[in-house]
Short mmCIF file of C-alpha atoms in Angstrom, two decimals:
data_model
loop_
_atom_site.label_atom_id
_atom_site.label_comp_id
_atom_site.label_asym_id
_atom_site.label_seq_id
_atom_site.Cartn_x
_atom_site.Cartn_y
_atom_site.Cartn_z
CA MET A 64 -35.42 14.00 -18.09
CA ILE A 65 -34.19 16.64 -15.62
CA TYR A 66 -31.33 15.95 -13.23
CA PRO A 67 -30.14 17.95 -10.24
CA LYS A 68 -26.72 19.45 -10.79
CA ILE A 69 -25.51 18.23 -7.39
CA PRO A 70 -23.70 14.88 -8.01
CA LEU A 71 -24.70 13.35 -4.63
CA ALA A 72 -28.37 13.82 -5.42
CA GLN A 73 -27.82 12.17 -8.81
CA SER A 74 -26.24 9.13 -7.13
CA ILE A 75 -29.16 8.71 -4.70
CA ILE A 76 -31.74 8.92 -7.53
CA GLU A 77 -29.84 6.55 -9.81
CA ILE A 78 -29.43 3.88 -7.11
CA CYS A 79 -33.07 4.18 -6.20
CA HIS A 80 -33.98 3.67 -9.86
CA ALA A 81 -31.65 0.70 -10.20
CA LYS A 82 -33.24 -0.98 -7.13
CA GLY A 83 -36.72 -0.64 -8.68
CA ILE A 84 -38.02 1.71 -5.96
CA GLN A 85 -40.94 3.48 -7.65
CA HIS A 86 -42.93 5.33 -4.91
CA ILE A 87 -41.46 8.55 -3.56
CA VAL A 88 -43.23 10.49 -0.83
CA ILE A 89 -41.93 14.08 -0.54
CA SER A 90 -42.57 16.61 2.22
CA PRO A 91 -41.92 19.99 0.65
CA GLY A 92 -38.86 22.05 1.64
CA SER A 93 -35.87 23.84 0.25
CA ARG A 94 -32.82 21.80 1.32
CA ASN A 95 -34.28 18.65 -0.30
CA ALA A 96 -34.81 20.52 -3.64
CA PRO A 97 -32.12 18.55 -5.52
CA LEU A 98 -33.89 15.27 -4.69
CA THR A 99 -37.35 16.69 -5.42
CA ILE A 100 -36.19 18.01 -8.77
CA GLY A 101 -34.56 14.68 -9.71
CA PHE A 102 -37.33 12.36 -8.62
CA THR A 103 -40.18 14.43 -10.09
CA GLY A 104 -38.16 14.92 -13.30
CA ASN A 105 -37.93 11.15 -13.99
CA PRO A 106 -41.14 9.51 -15.27
CA PHE A 107 -40.10 6.16 -13.72
CA PHE A 108 -40.98 7.45 -10.24
CA THR A 109 -44.47 8.03 -8.85
CA CYS A 110 -44.15 11.05 -6.51
CA TYR A 111 -46.52 12.29 -3.82
CA SER A 112 -46.38 15.67 -2.03
CA ILE A 113 -47.57 15.59 1.63
CA ALA A 114 -46.76 18.61 3.79
CA ASP A 115 -47.10 17.08 7.24
CA GLU A 116 -44.01 14.88 7.71
CA ARG A 117 -45.67 12.57 10.24
CA CYS A 118 -48.59 11.96 7.89
CA ALA A 119 -46.22 11.57 4.95
CA ALA A 120 -44.20 8.80 6.67
CA PHE A 121 -47.34 6.88 7.69
CA PHE A 122 -48.81 7.36 4.20
CA ALA A 123 -45.62 5.84 2.81
CA LEU A 124 -45.86 3.03 5.37
CA GLY A 125 -49.36 2.26 4.07
CA ILE A 126 -48.15 1.98 0.49
CA ALA A 127 -45.20 -0.25 1.56
CA GLN A 128 -47.58 -2.36 3.64
CA GLN A 129 -49.44 -3.26 0.50
CA ILE A 130 -46.74 -3.54 -2.14
CA LYS A 131 -44.19 -5.24 0.17
CA LYS A 132 -41.35 -3.23 -1.28
CA PRO A 133 -39.48 -0.22 0.12
CA VAL A 134 -41.00 3.22 -0.28
CA VAL A 135 -38.84 6.33 -0.10
CA VAL A 136 -39.82 9.29 2.17
CA ILE A 137 -37.96 12.53 1.76
CA CYS A 138 -37.80 15.65 3.95
CA THR A 139 -35.89 18.91 4.27
CA SER A 140 -33.30 19.64 6.91
CA GLY A 141 -33.83 20.48 10.62
CA SER A 142 -36.67 19.15 12.78
CA ALA A 143 -38.56 17.73 9.78
CA ILE A 144 -36.77 14.37 10.14
CA LEU A 145 -37.98 14.04 13.76
CA ASN A 146 -41.60 14.00 12.60
CA PHE A 147 -40.87 10.79 10.66
CA TYR A 148 -39.96 8.91 13.83
CA PRO A 149 -43.38 7.51 14.85
CA ALA A 150 -43.78 5.86 11.46
CA VAL A 151 -40.17 4.69 11.48
CA ALA A 152 -40.72 2.92 14.80
CA GLU A 153 -43.95 1.37 13.53
CA ALA A 154 -42.19 0.14 10.35
CA PHE A 155 -39.34 -1.28 12.47
CA TYR A 156 -41.63 -3.40 14.65
CA SER A 157 -44.16 -4.24 11.93
CA MET A 158 -41.32 -5.19 9.54
CA ILE A 159 -42.34 -2.84 6.75
CA PRO A 160 -39.57 -1.54 4.44
CA LEU A 161 -39.07 2.23 4.34
CA VAL A 162 -36.11 4.29 3.18
CA ILE A 163 -35.92 7.68 4.89
CA ILE A 164 -33.89 10.29 3.02
CA SER A 165 -33.27 13.48 4.98
CA ALA A 166 -31.61 16.44 3.29
CA ASP A 167 -29.10 18.15 5.56
CA ARG A 168 -26.87 21.16 5.66
CA PRO A 169 -23.14 20.58 5.23
CA ARG A 170 -21.42 19.21 8.35
CA HIS A 171 -19.54 22.41 9.09
CA MET A 172 -22.93 24.20 9.47
CA VAL A 173 -24.12 21.96 12.34
CA ASP A 174 -24.00 23.44 15.86
CA ILE A 175 -22.87 26.89 14.86
CA GLY A 176 -26.26 28.57 15.29
CA ASP A 177 -27.44 28.26 11.74
CA GLY A 178 -31.22 27.96 11.05
CA GLN A 179 -33.03 24.66 10.41
CA THR A 180 -29.97 22.70 11.49
CA ILE A 181 -29.91 19.88 14.03
CA ARG A 182 -27.76 16.80 14.58
CA GLN A 183 -29.38 14.67 11.94
CA GLU A 184 -26.81 11.89 11.61
CA ASN A 185 -28.05 8.67 13.29
CA VAL A 186 -31.07 10.48 14.71
CA LEU A 187 -33.25 7.41 13.90
CA ALA A 188 -30.63 4.81 14.79
CA ASN A 189 -32.55 3.06 17.58
CA HIS A 190 -35.23 1.98 15.11
CA THR A 191 -33.45 1.60 11.77
CA HIS A 192 -31.49 -1.27 10.28
CA PHE A 193 -28.86 0.90 8.64
CA ASN A 194 -27.83 4.61 8.72
CA ALA A 195 -25.99 6.06 5.78
CA ASN A 196 -24.34 9.31 6.85
CA LEU A 197 -23.15 10.71 3.56
CA THR A 198 -20.52 13.32 2.80
CA GLU A 199 -21.23 16.18 0.43
CA GLN A 200 -19.36 14.93 -2.63
CA ALA A 201 -20.39 11.95 -4.74
CA SER A 202 -17.99 9.07 -4.10
CA GLU A 203 -17.65 5.29 -4.14
CA GLU A 204 -17.89 5.30 -0.36
CA ASN A 205 -21.19 7.24 -0.55
CA ASP A 206 -22.49 4.83 -3.24
CA PHE A 207 -21.71 1.90 -0.97
CA LEU A 208 -23.67 3.49 1.88
CA ILE A 209 -26.61 4.35 -0.31
CA ASN A 210 -26.72 0.83 -1.79
CA GLU A 211 -26.52 -0.72 1.66
CA ALA A 212 -29.43 1.38 2.93
CA PHE A 213 -31.66 0.10 0.12
CA ASN A 214 -30.36 -3.44 0.43
CA LYS A 215 -30.98 -3.57 4.20
CA ALA A 216 -34.53 -2.22 3.74
CA PHE A 217 -35.19 -5.17 1.35
CA SER A 218 -33.46 -7.90 3.34
CA LYS A 219 -34.44 -6.80 6.87
CA CYS A 220 -37.99 -5.71 5.93
CA GLY A 221 -37.70 -2.51 7.86
CA PRO A 222 -36.63 1.16 7.79
CA THR A 223 -33.26 2.57 6.95
CA HIS A 224 -32.00 6.18 6.90
CA ILE A 225 -29.93 8.12 4.37
CA ASN A 226 -28.74 11.54 5.57
CA ALA A 227 -27.59 13.65 2.58
CA PRO A 228 -25.90 16.99 3.07
CA PHE A 229 -26.32 19.47 0.20
CA GLU A 230 -24.53 22.78 -0.33
CA GLU A 231 -26.21 25.71 -2.10
CA PRO A 232 -27.09 26.39 -4.81
CA LEU A 233 -29.84 23.76 -4.60
CA TYR A 234 -32.09 24.35 -7.61
CA GLU A 235 -29.69 24.12 -10.55
CA THR A 236 -30.44 21.38 -13.11
CA ILE A 237 -28.77 19.61 -16.04
CA SER A 238 -30.06 17.34 -18.81
CA VAL A 239 -27.32 14.68 -18.63
CA PRO A 240 -26.07 13.06 -15.38
CA THR A 241 -22.42 13.68 -14.47
CA VAL A 242 -21.84 10.70 -12.18
CA ASP A 243 -20.96 7.08 -12.81
CA THR A 244 -22.82 5.39 -9.95
CA MET A 245 -21.86 2.06 -8.43
CA ILE A 246 -24.79 -0.40 -8.05
CA SER A 247 -24.52 -3.44 -5.71
CA THR A 248 -26.72 -6.54 -5.74
CA LEU A 249 -29.18 -7.49 -2.97
CA GLY A 250 -27.82 -10.94 -2.26
CA LYS A 251 -29.77 -13.96 -0.97
CA VAL A 252 -32.55 -13.25 1.51
CA TYR A 253 -34.25 -16.62 2.28
CA ARG A 254 -32.93 -19.95 3.40
CA ASN A 255 -34.40 -23.29 4.49
CA VAL A 256 -34.39 -24.66 8.02
CA PRO A 257 -31.45 -27.15 8.44
CA PHE A 258 -32.69 -30.72 8.07
CA GLU A 259 -31.35 -31.75 11.51
CA ASP A 260 -33.46 -29.06 13.16
CA ILE A 261 -36.57 -30.32 11.34
CA ILE A 262 -35.97 -33.92 12.49
CA ALA A 263 -35.18 -32.91 16.07
CA SER A 264 -38.31 -30.76 16.36
CA THR A 265 -40.67 -33.30 14.77
CA ASN A 266 -39.47 -35.94 17.25
CA ILE A 267 -40.76 -33.68 20.04
CA TRP A 268 -43.87 -32.62 18.10
CA ASN A 269 -44.93 -36.18 17.37
CA THR A 270 -45.06 -37.14 21.05
CA ALA A 271 -46.84 -33.99 22.40
CA ARG A 272 -50.58 -34.40 22.91
CA LYS A 273 -51.31 -30.69 23.46
CA LYS A 274 -49.93 -28.28 20.90
CA LEU A 275 -51.06 -24.69 20.64
CA VAL A 276 -50.37 -22.78 17.41
CA LEU A 277 -50.75 -19.05 17.99
CA ILE A 278 -50.86 -16.88 14.87
CA GLY A 279 -50.13 -13.13 15.06
CA THR A 280 -50.29 -10.42 12.44
CA LEU A 281 -49.88 -11.73 8.86
CA ASN A 282 -50.49 -10.41 5.38
CA PRO A 283 -53.46 -12.07 3.57
CA ASN A 284 -52.73 -15.36 1.81
CA GLU A 285 -49.32 -15.89 3.40
CA ILE A 286 -50.10 -19.46 4.46
CA ASP A 287 -51.00 -22.22 1.94
CA THR A 288 -54.41 -23.78 2.15
CA GLN A 289 -52.96 -27.28 2.58
CA VAL A 290 -50.94 -26.09 5.60
CA ILE A 291 -54.07 -24.62 7.20
CA HIS A 292 -56.04 -27.84 6.61
CA HIS A 293 -53.20 -29.98 7.96
CA LEU A 294 -53.13 -28.04 11.23
CA ALA A 295 -56.92 -28.03 11.48
CA ASN A 296 -57.18 -31.78 11.09
CA ASP A 297 -54.63 -32.70 13.79
CA PRO A 298 -56.55 -33.60 16.97
CA SER A 299 -53.54 -32.68 19.09
CA VAL A 300 -53.27 -29.20 17.63
CA LEU A 301 -55.36 -26.24 18.66
CA VAL A 302 -54.91 -23.11 16.52
CA MET A 303 -55.65 -19.66 17.91
CA THR A 304 -55.81 -16.75 15.49
CA GLU A 305 -56.27 -13.06 15.71
CA THR A 306 -58.29 -10.88 13.38
CA THR A 307 -55.03 -9.38 12.09
CA SER A 308 -53.67 -12.87 11.17
CA ASN A 309 -55.95 -13.07 8.14
CA VAL A 310 -56.11 -16.89 8.60
CA HIS A 311 -59.45 -18.65 8.75
CA HIS A 312 -60.80 -22.15 9.37
CA PRO A 313 -63.95 -23.37 11.22
CA SER A 314 -61.71 -25.41 13.59
CA PHE A 315 -59.61 -22.39 14.60
CA LEU A 316 -60.33 -20.29 17.68
CA ASN A 317 -60.43 -16.72 16.45
CA SER A 318 -61.64 -14.74 19.47
CA ILE A 319 -58.94 -15.48 22.01
CA ASP A 320 -60.17 -13.24 24.79
CA THR A 321 -63.70 -14.65 24.55
CA ILE A 322 -62.25 -18.16 24.96
CA ILE A 323 -59.86 -17.68 27.92
CA THR A 324 -61.13 -14.70 29.94
CA PRO A 325 -63.66 -16.85 31.92
CA PHE A 326 -60.98 -19.51 32.75
CA THR A 327 -60.37 -20.43 36.35
CA LYS A 328 -56.89 -21.39 37.56
CA GLU A 329 -57.81 -25.04 37.06
CA ASP A 330 -59.01 -24.29 33.53
CA PHE A 331 -55.69 -22.67 32.73
CA LYS A 332 -53.78 -25.65 34.00
CA ALA A 333 -55.93 -28.05 31.96
CA PHE A 334 -55.50 -25.89 28.86
CA ARG A 335 -51.73 -25.47 29.19
CA PRO A 336 -50.08 -26.86 26.10
CA ASP A 337 -46.90 -28.94 25.90
CA ILE A 338 -45.72 -26.90 22.90
CA VAL A 339 -46.56 -23.36 21.82
CA LEU A 340 -45.66 -22.66 18.19
CA THR A 341 -45.97 -18.96 17.21
CA PHE A 342 -45.56 -17.13 13.95
CA GLY A 343 -46.66 -13.80 12.56
CA GLY A 344 -46.33 -10.36 14.10
CA MET A 345 -47.47 -8.68 17.31
CA ILE A 346 -50.27 -10.29 19.38
CA VAL A 347 -53.15 -8.04 20.38
CA SER A 348 -54.56 -10.22 23.16
CA LYS A 349 -53.05 -9.30 26.54
CA ARG A 350 -54.84 -12.30 28.08
CA ILE A 351 -53.11 -14.96 26.01
CA LYS A 352 -49.76 -13.39 26.80
CA ALA A 353 -50.58 -13.30 30.52
CA MET A 354 -51.76 -16.98 30.41
CA LEU A 355 -48.59 -18.27 28.75
CA ARG A 356 -46.40 -16.30 31.15
CA SER A 357 -48.26 -17.68 34.17
CA PHE A 358 -48.78 -21.21 32.87
CA PRO A 359 -45.77 -21.79 30.57
CA PRO A 360 -45.45 -24.77 28.22
CA THR A 361 -42.38 -26.95 28.05
CA HIS A 362 -41.47 -25.66 24.59
CA HIS A 363 -42.02 -22.36 22.83
CA TRP A 364 -40.98 -22.32 19.17
CA HIS A 365 -41.17 -19.21 17.00
CA VAL A 366 -41.01 -19.20 13.20
CA ASP A 367 -39.77 -16.08 11.44
CA ARG A 368 -36.88 -15.52 9.06
CA LEU A 369 -35.62 -12.48 10.97
CA ARG A 370 -36.94 -12.12 14.50
CA ALA A 371 -37.97 -14.14 17.54
CA TYR A 372 -39.30 -12.04 20.41
CA ASN A 373 -39.29 -13.86 23.71
CA THR A 374 -42.82 -12.56 24.40
CA PHE A 375 -43.68 -15.08 27.07
CA GLY A 376 -40.24 -15.43 28.64
CA ILE A 377 -40.01 -19.09 27.61
CA LEU A 378 -38.60 -19.14 24.04
CA THR A 379 -36.77 -22.44 23.45
CA PHE A 380 -36.12 -22.37 19.67
CA HIS A 381 -36.23 -19.96 16.74
CA PHE A 382 -36.75 -21.37 13.25
CA GLU A 383 -35.22 -18.79 10.93
CA ALA A 384 -37.54 -19.24 7.97
CA ASN A 385 -40.61 -17.87 6.30
CA PRO A 386 -43.54 -19.56 8.14
CA ASN A 387 -45.12 -21.00 5.00
CA ASP A 388 -41.77 -22.44 3.86
CA PHE A 389 -41.21 -23.84 7.33
CA PHE A 390 -44.50 -25.70 7.47
CA ASN A 391 -43.97 -27.14 3.98
CA GLN A 392 -40.63 -28.53 5.24
CA PHE A 393 -41.89 -29.52 8.65
CA LEU A 394 -45.33 -31.01 8.29
CA PRO A 395 -44.38 -33.99 6.00
CA TYR A 396 -42.38 -35.38 8.95
CA THR A 397 -45.19 -35.00 11.51
CA LYS A 398 -47.98 -37.43 12.32
CA TYR A 399 -51.39 -37.17 13.89
CA ILE A 400 -51.61 -38.62 17.36
CA GLU A 401 -54.56 -39.42 19.55
CA SER A 402 -55.65 -36.42 21.62
CA ASN A 403 -58.77 -34.51 22.65
CA TYR A 404 -57.01 -31.14 22.84
CA ARG A 405 -58.52 -29.66 19.72
CA ASP A 406 -62.01 -31.04 20.40
CA GLU A 407 -62.02 -29.65 23.98
CA GLY A 408 -61.12 -26.29 22.54
CA LEU A 409 -63.90 -26.46 20.01
CA LYS A 410 -66.42 -27.32 22.77
CA ILE A 411 -65.40 -24.17 24.59
CA LYS A 412 -65.70 -22.17 21.37
CA SER A 413 -69.23 -23.50 20.77
CA SER A 414 -70.32 -22.63 24.30
CA ARG A 415 -68.84 -19.10 24.04
CA ILE A 416 -70.61 -18.48 20.72
CA GLU A 417 -74.01 -19.27 22.23
CA LYS A 418 -73.39 -17.00 25.20
CA HIS A 419 -72.02 -14.31 22.91
CA LYS A 420 -75.25 -14.36 20.83
CA SER A 421 -77.45 -14.31 23.94
CA TYR A 422 -75.64 -11.35 25.40
CA MET A 423 -75.63 -9.32 22.16
CA GLU A 424 -79.34 -9.81 21.66
CA LYS A 425 -80.16 -7.81 24.82
CA LEU A 426 -77.32 -5.34 24.67
CA PRO A 427 -78.33 -1.66 24.35
CA PHE A 428 -76.60 0.71 21.98
CA CYS A 429 -72.90 1.25 22.83
CA ASP A 430 -69.45 0.75 21.29
CA PHE A 431 -69.81 -3.04 21.42
CA LYS A 432 -73.28 -2.97 19.78
CA ALA A 433 -72.07 -0.63 17.08
CA PHE A 434 -69.21 -2.95 16.20
CA GLU A 435 -71.68 -5.88 15.96
CA GLN A 436 -73.76 -3.88 13.48
CA ILE A 437 -70.74 -2.83 11.45
CA VAL A 438 -69.30 -6.36 11.20
CA LYS A 439 -72.64 -7.72 10.04
CA GLU A 440 -72.77 -5.26 7.17
CA ILE A 441 -69.09 -5.51 6.00
CA PRO A 442 -69.21 -6.76 2.40
CA GLU A 443 -67.05 -9.45 0.82
CA ASN A 444 -63.55 -8.61 -0.41
CA LEU A 445 -63.21 -5.44 1.64
CA HIS A 446 -59.85 -4.05 2.60
CA LEU A 447 -60.26 -3.18 6.32
CA GLN A 448 -57.82 -0.89 8.19
CA MET A 449 -58.20 -0.66 11.97
CA GLY A 450 -57.27 1.99 14.49
CA ASN A 451 -55.61 0.95 17.69
CA SER A 452 -56.76 0.80 21.32
CA SER A 453 -60.48 0.00 21.61
CA SER A 454 -61.21 -0.39 17.90
CA ILE A 455 -58.96 -3.38 17.22
CA ARG A 456 -59.87 -5.01 20.55
CA TYR A 457 -63.62 -4.86 19.80
CA LEU A 458 -63.08 -6.30 16.35
CA GLN A 459 -61.28 -9.28 17.91
CA LEU A 460 -64.60 -10.34 19.47
CA PHE A 461 -66.34 -11.01 16.15
CA GLU A 462 -66.05 -13.44 13.25
CA MET A 463 -64.76 -11.78 10.11
CA LEU A 464 -65.47 -12.88 6.53
CA PRO A 465 -62.42 -14.75 5.17
CA SER A 466 -62.40 -12.51 2.06
CA VAL A 467 -62.02 -9.37 4.21
CA HIS A 468 -58.38 -8.46 4.67
CA VAL A 469 -57.53 -6.80 7.98
CA PHE A 470 -54.58 -4.47 8.72
CA CYS A 471 -53.57 -2.50 11.76
CA ASN A 472 -50.45 -0.65 12.94
CA ARG A 473 -49.65 -3.16 15.68
CA GLY A 474 -45.89 -2.73 15.64
CA THR A 475 -45.97 -0.02 18.30
CA SER A 476 -49.80 -0.08 18.74
CA GLY A 477 -49.93 3.72 18.68
CA ILE A 478 -53.00 5.76 17.82
CA ASP A 479 -50.95 8.14 15.65
CA GLY A 480 -50.96 7.60 11.92
CA SER A 481 -53.79 5.10 11.49
CA THR A 482 -55.66 7.32 9.05
CA SER A 483 -52.55 8.25 7.04
CA THR A 484 -51.52 4.58 6.81
CA ALA A 485 -55.01 3.58 5.67
CA ILE A 486 -55.03 6.22 2.91
CA GLY A 487 -51.62 5.10 1.63
CA ALA A 488 -52.75 1.50 1.70
CA ALA A 489 -55.98 2.28 -0.10
CA LEU A 490 -54.11 4.07 -2.83
CA ALA A 491 -51.64 1.18 -3.32
CA SER A 492 -54.17 -1.63 -3.11
CA GLU A 493 -56.79 0.01 -5.31
CA LYS A 494 -59.41 -1.92 -3.31
CA ASP A 495 -62.52 -0.69 -1.51
CA THR A 496 -61.05 0.32 1.78
CA VAL A 497 -62.63 1.19 5.14
CA LEU A 498 -60.88 2.53 8.22
CA ILE A 499 -62.59 1.93 11.56
CA THR A 500 -61.08 4.20 14.19
CA GLY A 501 -61.80 5.96 17.47
CA ASP A 502 -62.45 9.65 17.86
CA VAL A 503 -59.18 10.48 19.63
CA SER A 504 -57.10 8.60 17.06
CA PHE A 505 -58.98 10.25 14.20
CA LEU A 506 -58.62 13.77 15.59
CA TYR A 507 -54.94 13.15 16.43
CA ASP A 508 -54.22 12.29 12.81
CA SER A 509 -56.65 14.74 11.17
CA ASN A 510 -53.91 16.14 8.94
CA ALA A 511 -54.07 12.77 7.18
CA LEU A 512 -57.03 14.22 5.24
CA TRP A 513 -54.82 17.06 3.94
CA ASN A 514 -53.96 14.77 1.11
CA ASN A 515 -54.59 14.96 -2.62
CA TYR A 516 -54.42 11.20 -3.19
CA ILE A 517 -57.45 9.90 -1.33
CA PRO A 518 -59.30 7.44 -3.55
CA LYS A 519 -63.05 7.86 -3.90
CA ASN A 520 -63.55 4.26 -2.69
CA PHE A 521 -61.98 5.13 0.67
CA LYS A 522 -64.28 5.30 3.70
CA ILE A 523 -63.88 6.08 7.42
CA ILE A 524 -66.03 5.01 10.35
CA VAL A 525 -65.33 7.06 13.48
CA ILE A 526 -66.61 5.67 16.79
CA ASN A 527 -67.04 8.86 18.82
CA ASN A 528 -67.57 8.16 22.50
CA GLY A 529 -66.31 11.58 23.60
CA GLY A 530 -62.74 10.59 24.57
CA GLY A 531 -60.26 7.82 25.03
CA GLY A 532 -62.70 5.02 25.87
CA ILE A 533 -59.86 2.48 26.33
CA PHE A 534 -58.93 4.14 29.62
CA ARG A 535 -62.32 3.30 31.12
CA ILE A 536 -61.61 -0.39 30.44
CA LEU A 537 -58.11 -0.39 31.88
CA PRO A 538 -57.37 -0.57 35.61
CA GLY A 539 -57.16 2.81 37.36
CA HIS A 540 -60.39 4.31 35.99
CA GLN A 541 -61.89 6.88 38.35
CA GLU A 542 -64.67 9.45 37.82
CA ASN A 543 -62.78 12.67 38.59
CA ASP A 544 -61.39 15.74 36.80
CA THR A 545 -57.87 14.27 36.56
CA PHE A 546 -59.13 11.14 34.78
CA HIS A 547 -61.43 13.04 32.41
CA THR A 548 -58.77 15.61 31.46
CA TYR A 549 -55.46 13.78 31.51
CA PHE A 550 -56.39 10.18 30.70
CA GLU A 551 -59.70 10.06 28.87
CA THR A 552 -59.11 13.47 27.19
CA ALA A 553 -62.90 14.12 27.26
CA HIS A 554 -64.17 16.35 24.46
CA CYS A 555 -67.34 17.46 22.63
CA LEU A 556 -65.83 17.56 19.11
CA THR A 557 -67.17 15.97 15.95
CA ALA A 558 -65.70 15.11 12.57
CA GLU A 559 -68.41 16.88 10.58
CA HIS A 560 -66.58 20.10 9.74
CA LEU A 561 -63.35 18.24 8.90
CA ALA A 562 -65.31 15.98 6.57
CA ASN A 563 -66.85 18.99 4.84
CA MET A 564 -63.54 20.84 4.53
CA TYR A 565 -61.84 17.81 2.93
CA ARG A 566 -64.83 16.95 0.75
CA PHE A 567 -65.89 13.69 2.39
CA GLU A 568 -69.56 12.68 2.17
CA TYR A 569 -70.57 12.87 5.86
CA SER A 570 -73.25 10.95 7.77
CA LYS A 571 -73.89 10.18 11.39
CA ALA A 572 -75.84 7.83 13.73
CA ALA A 573 -76.44 7.81 17.47
CA ASN A 574 -78.66 4.76 17.95
CA GLU A 575 -79.15 1.24 16.61
CA LYS A 576 -81.97 2.11 14.24
CA ASP A 577 -80.20 5.08 12.57
CA LEU A 578 -76.93 3.12 12.32
CA ALA A 579 -78.69 0.31 10.49
CA VAL A 580 -80.02 2.79 7.94
CA GLU A 581 -76.68 4.57 7.46
CA LEU A 582 -74.69 1.37 7.08
CA THR A 583 -77.00 0.19 4.26
CA SER A 584 -75.87 3.11 2.10
CA PHE A 585 -72.38 3.59 3.51
CA PHE A 586 -70.76 0.60 1.86
CA LYS A 587 -72.24 1.38 -1.56
CA PRO A 588 -69.94 2.91 -4.24
CA SER A 589 -69.79 6.69 -4.40
CA GLU A 590 -68.04 9.43 -6.31
CA GLN A 591 -66.27 10.78 -3.25
CA PRO A 592 -64.79 9.41 -0.01
CA LYS A 593 -67.20 8.87 2.88
CA LEU A 594 -67.09 9.41 6.61
CA LEU A 595 -69.62 7.86 8.99
CA GLU A 596 -69.50 9.13 12.59
CA ILE A 597 -71.15 6.95 15.24
CA PHE A 598 -71.89 8.62 18.54
CA THR A 599 -71.98 6.16 21.52
CA PRO A 600 -72.57 6.81 25.23
CA THR A 601 -69.37 7.81 26.98
CA TYR A 602 -70.18 6.41 30.39
CA ASP A 603 -71.61 2.89 29.61
CA ASN A 604 -69.20 1.28 27.20
CA ASP A 605 -66.79 -0.08 29.78
CA LYS A 606 -69.67 -1.39 31.87
CA TYR A 607 -71.16 -3.36 29.01
CA LEU A 608 -67.85 -4.87 27.94
CA LYS A 609 -66.93 -5.99 31.46
CA GLU A 610 -70.35 -7.46 31.91
CA TYR A 611 -69.95 -9.35 28.63
CA PHE A 612 -66.90 -11.20 29.96
CA LYS A 613 -68.67 -11.93 33.20
CA GLN A 614 -71.64 -13.43 31.30
CA LEU A 615 -69.30 -15.76 29.40
#
């Protein structure tokens, strides 16, 4: 093996090895050469070279999303670290472990007018769980900081930052390490809910006749089947899920906006639960958040071992536990009580399904219709990555096969990085993966395709409606130059030349008939990645979606 001569770099690499961190994403540069030499010279590590730092960080996030372990991202000194920030913020709010390692110039070189030098220490502090500002020489103090950065990424399920100053020469190597590195243990991460909290909460639960369980973003298979069946069979419990929750049952209400958008004030009052129990990550539906803020329950309980956002302004208790562990503790002490709350919800669901079918049968070709066609053709066991804004919201309006696993960067809900994340996730999962994204999001992250690690079973569907279609749905839409230029970002670009440059098999459709033909072949295996571009009418999509909710 080859080791960098610089002792500090040796310490970082050795601690990373000891913690079992295998995946190392490197954005090329000079100041980070000691780390690059050390990581690539050790066969334990799997290294990736991605030039665009923003893409590199989201690519690493996609890997970490799938393996559920920290992934290291390395950059050179100067402004390079700043390009990691969007992915760092996403990792922070999506609770995905990343360890950012930025090479730096020595401290005495900062703010003296030297090139590629900025104030790198703590530059990511607002969205990291720990910041290790190292000194140039290997030391026990540095080892403690490096260990703590990795430990916090594990225990807090989020990003940490190691800033490592290196003095020239940077490229010298040795065959035997010269440091004796200190390694610390991770410590206990999980704990059970105190028994007295379980008993106190079940006393309230067992007398409430209207209990709403709202499930946000989850990884697939996080909740035991017996827990799902227990909740589904309780007549006083109504479970609402989102597509990103990856939880399925015929008695659950999966399309929240379809259910509650037509509600009158009286409907909201009748639907208001006594208890809302939430778990999982960020909620997509703005309507359910608005409802619970306007018609608050008596109790809001959140289950998460680390965080409890007061999303509705009514949080009354936080169970600091893994949701599945919590339910296995909690449910044995609960009992079913007489109630029509679940059945009333299921009646509403049945009515909405019929109206949904009726509306879709007569709907002309548009974004909404394209999504209906796509969802019908999605095969079993697909790994589905979603872009933000319109894409994830449209998908919420359809039933998804339980074997299809859905992921989306909902931590910050930004359009940046969706493609890079999807590629990293596809590589790590080794599953057939499809990204469905909008044209603006795709173009914004087009450097994601500048990537030598794209699996041949990776596919992209781009919904191209000529701009940011989400802004036509939101309040404030006006047909004028300001709206078209500064909100919608209207354009006449396509993905065809990008697909050809990056060796994607390209196809396109602009109507229902052509899309049906293209989808038939799109999901079949191929020897290269695929990109299907669907052109939809710019000026009608918002009208059809708004009319859909009226028809409900």
